């Protein structure tokens, strides 16, 4: 962090002494005001529910300019990474700070590939779940259970443990997601195949059966890989902040990532892809394109509780660059599968067009986010709707790990311990039960 010559001065209207607060400049993005000494010097906290104006850490990993609609991983625009690199190169970049050269890539891919199997006991753990359990409930349990299977990588303060836990998590997430799916549909688990790419192997574990040969379609594999890349990291969002906070207590890496999985499940975050597709289905059932006007009316009615899922973002106040790439992938996948006239895709395009012209959405700067089109792509690939968020978790795992490692390596890191503005009852005496 570079200190600025400018200082912020905090003054109070009640005559309390004013306080100078240091300002820091990042390489890009807004400056931050350092309030760490505020409580010690003034006895006051700041109040910022939902972290609307609070930087919780400094980071070198991901940068978003929400007004421009720009997303950079380690400085590289997402548009360039999505076209020129595959997911494992992106993982390398997020973890180690630079894109790999050919030999670094070969070694990394080789390491990840040789950690894709999970301990055979995992399937007995999985068997404890109901077959109709939500995949995210299962994933939260499975990821957490990894800490019980890999005792040699549970010390978050040991860089070697963190490194091997990182490789294991990236390698095993596809296996776990595919196992969760196979368990739900009652098919045998398919073991990883080391001669396939990361995304190809995932599709093989998802869709192959022991009965016949399965060859993943290259266009669909590329689409899957792009979904992974677009979801790999997104700076200090809710699940990443959860992982950081959870890890800040010194808990093991698998437990911290499991906390991220749990947070991601919510419909305001990773669960939005599932919710967006369900929303499109609902509109379709009610009459499709002809019913968009009525649906938009409901969305604009604050009392309806209806939101346009896949629209809006805390940071993007412009088109989410991931949504543009996802829409492109959507075209490719639907063309490949001969589904150019897919009614949900047509409905989504029409809904987007109408919303982007509507004063309500324009005034609030609500644009499509990554989840608006990712559900259509995944559904076309054959991924069942409840598994969408689990795939987001698979892809985001690398971002969570990179952010966790960054935090542990930061000499300024402390256990996260927010404070509060207490507005409840002041001290009072307990009355005997007969008098209450
Ligand atoms: N549909 C209708 N109105 C909306 C929507 C929406 N999708 N999103 C925001 N608004 C309205 C909101 O009601 C508020 O209106 P007003 O100012 O009149 O009260 C205004 O826009 C500002 O919204 P906000 O709730 O203060 O914004 P936020 O930054 O707290 O919420 C959000 C961001 C993503 C939770 C929200 O836009 C949302 O719920 N979107 C739908 C869910 C979704 O698609 N989530 C995926 C996010 S991208 C994937 C990820 O990174 O996890």
Short mmCIF file of C-alpha atoms and ligand atoms in Angstrom, two decimals:
data_model
loop_
_atom_site.label_atom_id
_atom_site.label_comp_id
_atom_site.label_asym_id
_atom_site.label_seq_id
_atom_site.Cartn_x
_atom_site.Cartn_y
_atom_site.Cartn_z
CA UNK A 1 0.00 0.00 0.00
CA UNK A 2 1.36 3.42 -0.93
CA UNK A 3 0.66 6.16 1.64
CA UNK A 4 -0.75 9.32 0.09
CA UNK A 5 0.35 12.87 0.95
CA UNK A 6 -3.30 13.67 1.43
CA UNK A 7 -4.83 12.95 4.82
CA UNK A 8 -8.50 12.69 5.72
CA UNK A 9 -9.54 14.75 8.71
CA UNK A 10 -12.40 13.59 10.85
CA UNK A 11 -14.05 16.27 12.90
CA UNK A 12 -17.00 16.13 15.28
CA UNK A 13 -19.71 18.74 15.77
CA UNK A 14 -19.63 18.26 19.56
CA UNK A 15 -16.16 19.74 19.90
CA UNK A 16 -14.33 16.40 20.39
CA UNK A 17 -10.77 16.60 19.05
CA UNK A 18 -10.46 16.01 15.33
CA UNK A 19 -8.37 13.16 13.98
CA UNK A 20 -6.15 12.83 10.91
CA UNK A 21 -6.55 9.56 9.08
CA UNK A 22 -3.93 8.26 6.63
CA UNK A 23 -4.96 7.63 3.05
CA UNK A 24 -3.53 4.83 0.90
CA UNK A 25 -3.41 4.55 -2.84
CA UNK A 26 -3.81 1.27 -4.67
CA UNK A 27 -2.39 0.73 -8.15
CA UNK A 28 -5.89 1.37 -9.50
CA UNK A 29 -9.27 1.94 -7.91
CA UNK A 30 -10.46 4.16 -5.08
CA UNK A 31 -8.08 5.29 -2.32
CA UNK A 32 -8.81 3.95 1.15
CA UNK A 33 -8.92 5.77 4.47
CA UNK A 34 -7.09 3.88 7.20
CA UNK A 35 -9.39 3.81 10.24
CA UNK A 36 -7.51 1.20 12.25
CA UNK A 37 -6.60 3.64 15.03
CA UNK A 38 -10.06 5.23 15.09
CA UNK A 39 -11.42 3.29 18.06
CA UNK A 40 -8.26 3.66 20.13
CA UNK A 41 -8.19 7.42 19.54
CA UNK A 42 -11.89 8.33 19.55
CA UNK A 43 -13.71 5.41 21.23
CA UNK A 44 -15.93 5.20 18.14
CA UNK A 45 -16.51 2.50 15.55
CA UNK A 46 -17.52 2.96 11.91
CA UNK A 47 -20.87 1.61 10.77
CA UNK A 48 -21.08 -0.12 7.39
CA UNK A 49 -23.46 -3.10 7.21
CA UNK A 50 -22.95 -5.01 3.98
CA UNK A 51 -19.50 -3.40 3.57
CA UNK A 52 -20.76 -0.77 1.12
CA UNK A 53 -17.74 1.48 1.74
CA UNK A 54 -15.28 -0.80 3.48
CA UNK A 55 -12.12 -2.43 2.09
CA UNK A 56 -11.58 -5.47 4.30
CA UNK A 57 -8.04 -6.18 3.06
CA UNK A 58 -5.47 -5.21 0.46
CA UNK A 59 -5.14 -7.62 -2.42
CA UNK A 60 -3.17 -8.16 -5.63
CA UNK A 61 -5.40 -10.81 -7.16
CA UNK A 62 -8.55 -9.49 -8.82
CA UNK A 63 -9.65 -6.00 -9.76
CA UNK A 64 -13.14 -4.94 -10.80
CA UNK A 65 -14.09 -1.54 -12.18
CA UNK A 66 -17.85 -1.75 -11.76
CA UNK A 67 -18.59 1.44 -13.71
CA UNK A 68 -16.52 0.41 -16.71
CA UNK A 69 -17.57 -3.24 -16.51
CA UNK A 70 -13.94 -4.34 -16.26
CA UNK A 71 -12.62 -7.50 -14.61
CA UNK A 72 -8.89 -8.21 -14.30
CA UNK A 73 -7.23 -11.30 -12.83
CA UNK A 74 -3.69 -10.26 -11.81
CA UNK A 75 -3.98 -7.41 -14.34
CA UNK A 76 -5.17 -9.50 -17.29
CA UNK A 77 -8.63 -8.66 -18.71
CA UNK A 78 -11.10 -11.53 -18.41
CA UNK A 79 -11.90 -11.21 -22.13
CA UNK A 80 -8.26 -12.07 -23.01
CA UNK A 81 -7.97 -14.87 -20.47
CA UNK A 82 -11.25 -16.45 -21.62
CA UNK A 83 -10.03 -16.55 -25.22
CA UNK A 84 -6.29 -17.24 -24.87
CA UNK A 85 -5.95 -19.37 -21.75
CA UNK A 86 -7.61 -22.43 -20.29
CA UNK A 87 -8.91 -22.78 -16.75
CA UNK A 88 -5.80 -24.43 -15.30
CA UNK A 89 -3.59 -21.64 -16.68
CA UNK A 90 -5.99 -19.22 -14.99
CA UNK A 91 -5.70 -21.19 -11.75
CA UNK A 92 -1.91 -20.96 -11.96
CA UNK A 93 -2.17 -17.22 -12.53
CA UNK A 94 -4.48 -16.70 -9.57
CA UNK A 95 -2.39 -18.86 -7.25
CA UNK A 96 1.13 -17.78 -8.20
CA UNK A 97 0.65 -14.32 -9.73
CA UNK A 98 1.90 -14.97 -13.30
CA UNK A 99 0.71 -16.98 -16.26
CA UNK A 100 2.68 -20.21 -16.59
CA UNK A 101 5.23 -20.81 -19.36
CA UNK A 102 4.89 -24.15 -21.20
CA UNK A 103 6.98 -26.18 -18.73
CA UNK A 104 5.34 -24.58 -15.69
CA UNK A 105 1.96 -25.35 -17.21
CA UNK A 106 2.91 -28.95 -17.92
CA UNK A 107 4.10 -29.47 -14.36
CA UNK A 108 1.01 -27.81 -12.84
CA UNK A 109 -1.43 -29.74 -15.03
CA UNK A 110 0.43 -32.92 -14.19
CA UNK A 111 0.21 -32.23 -10.45
CA UNK A 112 -3.49 -31.40 -10.55
CA UNK A 113 -4.24 -34.39 -12.78
CA UNK A 114 -2.55 -36.77 -10.36
CA UNK A 115 -4.63 -35.61 -7.41
CA UNK A 116 -8.09 -36.03 -8.94
CA UNK A 117 -9.02 -39.27 -7.19
CA UNK A 118 -10.60 -38.99 -3.76
CA UNK A 119 -10.09 -41.33 -0.84
CA UNK A 120 -12.29 -44.37 -1.47
CA UNK A 121 -13.93 -43.83 1.93
CA UNK A 122 -15.53 -40.65 0.58
CA UNK A 123 -18.19 -42.69 -1.19
CA UNK A 124 -19.31 -44.18 2.14
CA UNK A 125 -19.53 -40.69 3.58
CA UNK A 126 -21.63 -39.67 0.58
CA UNK A 127 -23.91 -42.65 1.10
CA UNK A 128 -25.11 -41.09 4.36
CA UNK A 129 -26.99 -38.40 2.42
CA UNK A 130 -30.54 -38.71 1.14
CA UNK A 131 -30.52 -39.20 -2.62
CA UNK A 132 -32.67 -36.10 -3.07
CA UNK A 133 -30.40 -33.82 -1.00
CA UNK A 134 -29.48 -30.52 -2.67
CA UNK A 135 -25.99 -30.83 -4.24
CA UNK A 136 -24.82 -27.74 -2.33
CA UNK A 137 -25.78 -29.40 0.99
CA UNK A 138 -23.79 -32.43 -0.11
CA UNK A 139 -20.84 -30.34 -1.33
CA UNK A 140 -20.60 -28.40 1.93
CA UNK A 141 -20.31 -31.74 3.73
CA UNK A 142 -17.91 -33.36 1.26
CA UNK A 143 -15.48 -30.44 1.13
CA UNK A 144 -15.45 -30.18 4.88
CA UNK A 145 -14.90 -33.94 5.11
CA UNK A 146 -11.68 -33.63 3.10
CA UNK A 147 -10.00 -32.35 6.27
CA UNK A 148 -10.76 -35.72 7.84
CA UNK A 149 -9.13 -37.59 4.95
CA UNK A 150 -5.98 -35.56 4.29
CA UNK A 151 -4.36 -35.06 7.67
CA UNK A 152 -1.07 -34.01 6.15
CA UNK A 153 -2.46 -30.73 4.75
CA UNK A 154 -4.55 -29.21 7.50
CA UNK A 155 -2.15 -26.64 8.99
CA UNK A 156 -3.14 -23.34 7.41
CA UNK A 157 0.03 -21.66 8.74
CA UNK A 158 2.32 -24.12 6.99
CA UNK A 159 2.97 -23.02 3.36
CA UNK A 160 3.60 -26.62 2.24
CA UNK A 161 0.31 -27.75 3.73
CA UNK A 162 -1.47 -24.86 2.06
CA UNK A 163 0.13 -25.71 -1.29
CA UNK A 164 -0.85 -29.37 -1.23
CA UNK A 165 -4.33 -28.54 0.08
CA UNK A 166 -4.70 -26.08 -2.84
CA UNK A 167 -3.75 -28.68 -5.44
CA UNK A 168 -5.97 -31.29 -3.80
CA UNK A 169 -8.97 -28.99 -3.66
CA UNK A 170 -8.65 -27.86 -7.29
CA UNK A 171 -8.11 -31.44 -8.42
CA UNK A 172 -10.83 -33.09 -6.34
CA UNK A 173 -13.70 -30.60 -6.66
CA UNK A 174 -14.78 -31.92 -10.12
CA UNK A 175 -14.64 -35.48 -8.77
CA UNK A 176 -16.79 -34.54 -5.77
CA UNK A 177 -19.37 -32.61 -7.84
CA UNK A 178 -19.64 -35.51 -10.30
CA UNK A 179 -19.95 -38.00 -7.42
CA UNK A 180 -22.71 -35.91 -5.84
CA UNK A 181 -24.55 -35.97 -9.19
CA UNK A 182 -24.09 -39.70 -9.80
CA UNK A 183 -25.29 -40.43 -6.28
CA UNK A 184 -28.49 -38.43 -6.89
CA UNK A 185 -29.35 -40.35 -10.05
CA UNK A 186 -28.27 -43.73 -8.69
CA UNK A 187 -25.52 -44.35 -11.24
CA UNK A 188 -22.08 -45.73 -10.40
CA UNK A 189 -19.33 -43.19 -9.73
CA UNK A 190 -16.95 -42.72 -12.66
CA UNK A 191 -13.27 -42.48 -11.76
CA UNK A 192 -11.18 -39.60 -13.17
CA UNK A 193 -9.42 -40.21 -16.48
CA UNK A 194 -5.95 -38.72 -16.62
CA UNK A 195 -5.68 -38.40 -20.39
CA UNK A 196 -8.54 -35.88 -20.49
CA UNK A 197 -8.39 -32.14 -19.90
CA UNK A 198 -9.68 -30.71 -16.61
CA UNK A 199 -13.08 -29.81 -18.09
CA UNK A 200 -13.17 -32.92 -20.31
CA UNK A 201 -12.50 -35.14 -17.32
CA UNK A 202 -15.28 -33.43 -15.38
CA UNK A 203 -17.75 -34.05 -18.20
CA UNK A 204 -16.59 -37.66 -18.42
CA UNK A 205 -17.15 -38.21 -14.71
CA UNK A 206 -20.57 -36.57 -15.02
CA UNK A 207 -21.92 -38.27 -18.12
CA UNK A 208 -20.02 -41.52 -18.75
CA UNK A 209 -21.39 -44.85 -17.56
CA UNK A 210 -19.55 -48.18 -17.41
CA UNK A 211 -21.83 -49.49 -20.20
CA UNK A 212 -20.53 -47.55 -23.16
CA UNK A 213 -17.78 -45.33 -24.46
CA UNK A 214 -18.27 -41.59 -23.76
CA UNK A 215 -16.30 -39.00 -25.70
CA UNK A 216 -16.79 -35.43 -24.46
CA UNK A 217 -17.78 -33.01 -27.25
CA UNK A 218 -14.94 -30.48 -27.74
CA UNK A 219 -17.26 -27.45 -28.11
CA UNK A 220 -19.02 -28.35 -24.88
CA UNK A 221 -15.71 -28.99 -23.12
CA UNK A 222 -14.54 -25.52 -24.18
CA UNK A 223 -17.79 -24.03 -22.90
CA UNK A 224 -17.38 -25.81 -19.57
CA UNK A 225 -13.79 -24.61 -19.33
CA UNK A 226 -14.96 -21.04 -20.00
CA UNK A 227 -17.62 -21.30 -17.30
CA UNK A 228 -14.84 -22.32 -14.90
CA UNK A 229 -12.58 -19.45 -16.01
CA UNK A 230 -15.30 -16.81 -15.72
CA UNK A 231 -16.16 -17.92 -12.21
CA UNK A 232 -12.59 -18.43 -10.95
CA UNK A 233 -12.39 -15.31 -8.77
CA UNK A 234 -14.27 -12.11 -8.12
CA UNK A 235 -12.39 -10.21 -5.40
CA UNK A 236 -13.99 -9.71 -1.97
CA UNK A 237 -17.51 -11.05 -2.63
CA UNK A 238 -19.59 -12.68 0.12
CA UNK A 239 -18.19 -16.22 -0.18
CA UNK A 240 -14.58 -15.06 -0.54
CA UNK A 241 -14.94 -12.80 2.48
CA UNK A 242 -16.45 -15.78 4.31
CA UNK A 243 -13.44 -17.91 3.42
CA UNK A 244 -11.08 -15.18 4.61
CA UNK A 245 -12.99 -14.66 7.85
CA UNK A 246 -13.28 -18.38 8.51
CA UNK A 247 -9.59 -18.94 7.72
CA UNK A 248 -8.56 -16.00 9.90
CA UNK A 249 -9.22 -18.11 12.99
CA UNK A 250 -6.48 -20.50 11.81
CA UNK A 251 -8.91 -23.26 10.89
CA UNK A 252 -7.79 -25.79 8.27
CA UNK A 253 -8.01 -24.91 4.54
CA UNK A 254 -10.70 -27.48 3.75
CA UNK A 255 -12.97 -26.12 6.50
CA UNK A 256 -12.46 -22.54 5.26
CA UNK A 257 -13.36 -23.54 1.69
CA UNK A 258 -16.41 -25.45 2.95
CA UNK A 259 -17.56 -22.19 4.58
CA UNK A 260 -17.24 -20.53 1.16
CA UNK A 261 -19.34 -23.27 -0.43
CA UNK A 262 -22.06 -22.73 2.20
CA UNK A 263 -22.10 -18.97 1.59
CA UNK A 264 -22.14 -19.33 -2.18
CA UNK A 265 -25.35 -21.38 -2.02
CA UNK A 266 -27.56 -18.32 -1.39
CA UNK A 267 -29.75 -17.03 -4.26
CA UNK A 268 -28.27 -13.51 -3.97
CA UNK A 269 -24.83 -15.01 -4.75
CA UNK A 270 -23.98 -18.33 -6.45
CA UNK A 271 -27.53 -19.65 -6.23
CA UNK A 272 -28.62 -16.97 -8.72
CA UNK A 273 -27.83 -19.14 -11.78
CA UNK A 274 -30.28 -21.77 -10.57
CA UNK A 275 -32.83 -19.09 -9.65
CA UNK A 276 -32.39 -17.36 -13.04
CA UNK A 277 -33.13 -20.54 -14.96
CA UNK A 278 -36.12 -21.37 -12.75
CA UNK A 279 -37.39 -17.84 -13.39
CA UNK A 280 -37.10 -18.33 -17.17
CA UNK A 281 -38.96 -21.65 -16.86
CA UNK A 282 -41.74 -19.97 -14.87
CA UNK A 283 -42.17 -17.19 -17.44
CA UNK A 284 -42.12 -19.78 -20.22
CA UNK A 285 -44.86 -21.80 -18.51
CA UNK A 286 -46.97 -18.69 -18.05
CA UNK A 287 -46.86 -17.91 -21.79
CA UNK A 288 -43.25 -17.01 -22.66
CA UNK A 289 -42.26 -13.80 -24.46
CA UNK A 290 -45.84 -12.50 -24.36
CA UNK A 291 -45.71 -12.50 -20.56
CA UNK A 292 -42.46 -10.54 -20.18
CA UNK A 293 -44.28 -7.21 -19.75
CA UNK A 294 -46.35 -8.61 -16.91
CA UNK A 295 -43.28 -10.15 -15.26
CA UNK A 296 -41.30 -6.89 -15.48
CA UNK A 297 -44.26 -5.11 -13.88
CA UNK A 298 -44.04 -7.53 -10.93
CA UNK A 299 -40.28 -7.01 -10.64
CA UNK A 300 -40.80 -3.26 -10.42
CA UNK A 301 -43.43 -3.64 -7.73
CA UNK A 302 -41.49 -3.48 -4.45
CA UNK A 303 -44.24 -5.39 -2.62
CA UNK A 304 -44.12 -8.39 -4.94
CA UNK A 305 -40.77 -9.65 -3.66
CA UNK A 306 -39.96 -10.66 -7.27
CA UNK A 307 -36.48 -9.89 -8.63
CA UNK A 308 -35.11 -10.25 -12.10
CA UNK A 309 -32.61 -12.97 -11.27
CA UNK A 310 -29.30 -12.74 -13.12
CA UNK A 311 -29.61 -8.95 -13.16
CA UNK A 312 -27.92 -6.41 -10.93
CA UNK A 313 -24.65 -6.53 -9.05
CA UNK A 314 -23.18 -4.85 -5.99
CA UNK A 315 -20.08 -3.80 -7.92
CA UNK A 316 -20.99 -3.77 -11.63
CA UNK A 317 -23.02 -0.74 -12.57
CA UNK A 318 -22.46 -1.61 -16.21
CA UNK A 319 -22.68 -4.80 -18.28
CA UNK A 320 -20.89 -7.61 -16.41
CA UNK A 321 -18.04 -8.55 -18.82
CA UNK A 322 -18.55 -12.21 -17.87
CA UNK A 323 -22.17 -12.01 -19.05
CA UNK A 324 -21.03 -10.90 -22.52
CA UNK A 325 -18.62 -13.84 -22.77
CA UNK A 326 -21.27 -16.19 -21.45
CA UNK A 327 -23.80 -15.00 -24.02
CA UNK A 328 -21.22 -15.71 -26.75
CA UNK A 329 -20.66 -19.21 -25.34
CA UNK A 330 -24.41 -19.69 -25.20
CA UNK A 331 -24.62 -19.08 -28.97
CA UNK A 332 -21.75 -21.52 -29.64
CA UNK A 333 -23.22 -24.30 -27.51
CA UNK A 334 -26.76 -23.95 -28.83
CA UNK A 335 -25.45 -23.93 -32.42
CA UNK A 336 -23.36 -27.01 -31.79
CA UNK A 337 -26.36 -28.84 -30.36
CA UNK A 338 -28.78 -27.60 -33.03
CA UNK A 339 -30.75 -25.69 -30.40
CA UNK A 340 -30.59 -22.24 -32.05
CA UNK A 341 -34.31 -21.89 -31.47
CA UNK A 342 -34.15 -22.83 -27.80
CA UNK A 343 -37.19 -21.06 -26.32
CA UNK A 344 -35.47 -20.22 -23.02
CA UNK A 345 -32.55 -18.58 -24.82
CA UNK A 346 -34.94 -16.54 -26.96
CA UNK A 347 -36.87 -15.60 -23.86
CA UNK A 348 -33.67 -14.56 -22.06
CA UNK A 349 -32.54 -12.39 -24.99
CA UNK A 350 -35.94 -10.70 -25.18
CA UNK A 351 -36.09 -10.21 -21.41
CA UNK A 352 -32.62 -8.66 -21.46
CA UNK A 353 -33.58 -6.33 -24.31
CA UNK A 354 -36.76 -5.15 -22.60
CA UNK A 355 -35.08 -4.72 -19.21
CA UNK A 356 -32.16 -2.75 -20.67
CA UNK A 357 -34.60 -0.26 -22.18
CA UNK A 358 -36.78 0.05 -19.08
CA UNK A 359 -36.42 3.20 -16.97
CA UNK A 360 -36.45 1.16 -13.69
CA UNK A 361 -33.37 -0.84 -14.71
CA UNK A 362 -31.64 2.07 -16.46
CA UNK A 363 -32.00 4.37 -13.43
CA UNK A 364 -30.63 1.71 -11.07
CA UNK A 365 -27.87 0.64 -13.48
CA UNK A 366 -29.07 -2.94 -13.44
CA UNK A 367 -27.41 -5.03 -16.16
CA UNK A 368 -27.21 -8.79 -16.78
CA UNK A 369 -24.64 -10.53 -14.61
CA UNK A 370 -22.79 -13.78 -15.32
CA UNK A 371 -25.69 -15.89 -14.09
CA UNK A 372 -28.18 -14.63 -16.63
CA UNK A 373 -26.81 -16.87 -19.43
CA UNK A 374 -24.73 -19.46 -17.57
CA UNK A 375 -27.82 -21.48 -16.63
CA UNK A 376 -28.91 -21.81 -20.27
CA UNK A 377 -25.44 -23.00 -21.26
CA UNK A 378 -25.26 -25.52 -18.45
CA UNK A 379 -28.74 -26.83 -19.12
CA UNK A 380 -27.85 -27.31 -22.81
CA UNK A 381 -24.72 -29.22 -21.82
CA UNK A 382 -26.93 -31.54 -19.77
CA UNK A 383 -26.15 -30.28 -16.28
CA UNK A 384 -29.22 -30.53 -14.05
CA UNK A 385 -30.39 -27.21 -12.62
CA UNK A 386 -29.70 -27.97 -8.91
CA UNK A 387 -26.06 -28.69 -9.80
CA UNK A 388 -25.37 -25.22 -11.27
CA UNK A 389 -24.21 -23.68 -8.01
CA UNK A 390 -22.00 -26.69 -7.24
CA UNK A 391 -20.22 -26.03 -10.54
CA UNK A 392 -19.79 -22.38 -9.55
CA UNK A 393 -18.24 -23.65 -6.28
CA UNK A 394 -15.92 -25.95 -8.21
CA UNK A 395 -14.72 -23.04 -10.34
CA UNK A 396 -14.46 -20.52 -7.48
CA UNK A 397 -12.40 -22.86 -5.29
CA UNK A 398 -9.15 -21.57 -6.80
CA UNK A 399 -10.14 -17.97 -6.09
CA UNK A 400 -10.99 -18.81 -2.50
CA UNK A 401 -7.64 -20.56 -2.04
CA UNK A 402 -5.64 -17.75 -3.66
CA UNK A 403 -7.38 -15.20 -1.42
CA UNK A 404 -6.91 -17.35 1.68
CA UNK A 405 -3.20 -17.82 0.93
CA UNK A 406 -2.82 -14.11 0.32
CA UNK A 407 -4.40 -13.35 3.69
CA UNK A 408 -2.26 -15.84 5.61
CA UNK A 409 0.88 -14.44 3.95
CA UNK A 410 -0.06 -10.84 4.83
CA UNK A 411 1.94 -9.65 7.88
CA UNK A 412 -1.00 -7.38 8.77
CA UNK A 413 -3.53 -10.18 8.96
CA UNK A 414 -5.47 -10.65 12.20
CA UNK A 415 -8.45 -12.73 13.14
CA UNK A 416 -11.50 -11.01 11.65
CA UNK A 417 -13.62 -9.55 14.42
CA UNK A 418 -16.20 -6.96 13.35
CA UNK A 419 -17.76 -4.73 16.00
CA UNK A 420 -21.36 -3.55 16.30
CA UNK A 421 -23.68 -0.73 17.14
CA UNK A 422 -25.66 -2.18 20.03
CA UNK A 423 -29.30 -1.09 20.08
CA UNK A 424 -30.76 -3.76 22.41
CA UNK A 425 -31.70 -3.65 26.08
CA UNK A 426 -29.22 -2.22 28.56
CA UNK A 427 -28.29 -4.25 31.67
CA UNK A 428 -31.37 -5.42 33.60
CA UNK A 429 -32.15 -7.96 36.34
CA UNK A 430 -33.62 -11.41 35.72
CA UNK A 431 -37.03 -11.68 37.41
CA UNK A 432 -38.12 -15.00 38.96
CA UNK A 433 -40.26 -16.90 36.40
CA UNK A 434 -43.54 -16.32 38.29
CA UNK A 435 -43.13 -12.53 37.94
CA UNK A 436 -42.37 -12.44 34.15
N1 LIG B 1 -34.35 -7.08 -9.89
C1 LIG B 1 -35.08 -6.01 -9.52
N2 LIG B 1 -34.60 -4.98 -8.80
C2 LIG B 1 -33.32 -5.03 -8.43
C3 LIG B 1 -32.49 -6.12 -8.77
C4 LIG B 1 -33.05 -7.17 -9.54
N3 LIG B 1 -32.32 -8.23 -9.88
N4 LIG B 1 -31.26 -5.92 -8.27
C5 LIG B 1 -31.30 -4.74 -7.63
N5 LIG B 1 -32.55 -4.20 -7.73
C6 LIG B 1 -33.00 -2.89 -7.24
C7 LIG B 1 -33.21 -2.92 -5.73
O1 LIG B 1 -34.53 -3.27 -5.40
C8 LIG B 1 -32.87 -1.49 -5.36
O2 LIG B 1 -33.95 -0.67 -5.73
P1 LIG B 1 -34.31 0.65 -4.83
O3 LIG B 1 -33.10 1.53 -4.94
O4 LIG B 1 -35.52 1.20 -5.48
O5 LIG B 1 -34.56 0.13 -3.45
C9 LIG B 1 -31.73 -1.13 -6.32
O6 LIG B 1 -31.95 -1.97 -7.46
C10 LIG B 1 -30.35 -1.38 -5.73
O7 LIG B 1 -30.28 -2.73 -5.34
P2 LIG B 1 -29.60 -3.27 -4.02
O8 LIG B 1 -30.35 -4.48 -3.54
O9 LIG B 1 -29.37 -2.15 -3.07
O10 LIG B 1 -28.20 -3.70 -4.58
P3 LIG B 1 -27.18 -4.65 -3.87
O11 LIG B 1 -25.85 -4.21 -4.33
O12 LIG B 1 -27.39 -4.74 -2.41
O13 LIG B 1 -27.57 -6.09 -4.47
C11 LIG B 1 -27.60 -8.04 -5.77
C12 LIG B 1 -26.88 -6.72 -5.49
C13 LIG B 1 -26.73 -8.88 -6.73
C14 LIG B 1 -27.78 -8.85 -4.48
C15 LIG B 1 -28.97 -7.73 -6.43
O14 LIG B 1 -28.79 -7.00 -7.62
C16 LIG B 1 -29.77 -9.00 -6.70
O15 LIG B 1 -30.41 -9.54 -5.80
N6 LIG B 1 -29.76 -9.49 -7.98
C17 LIG B 1 -30.46 -10.71 -8.31
C18 LIG B 1 -29.64 -11.90 -7.85
C19 LIG B 1 -28.45 -12.14 -8.71
O16 LIG B 1 -28.54 -12.18 -9.94
N7 LIG B 1 -27.29 -12.38 -8.07
C20 LIG B 1 -26.07 -12.75 -8.76
C21 LIG B 1 -24.97 -11.77 -8.57
S1 LIG B 1 -23.63 -12.13 -9.74
C22 LIG B 1 -23.01 -13.62 -9.24
C23 LIG B 1 -22.16 -13.52 -8.04
O17 LIG B 1 -21.15 -12.79 -8.10
O18 LIG B 1 -22.47 -14.19 -7.06
#
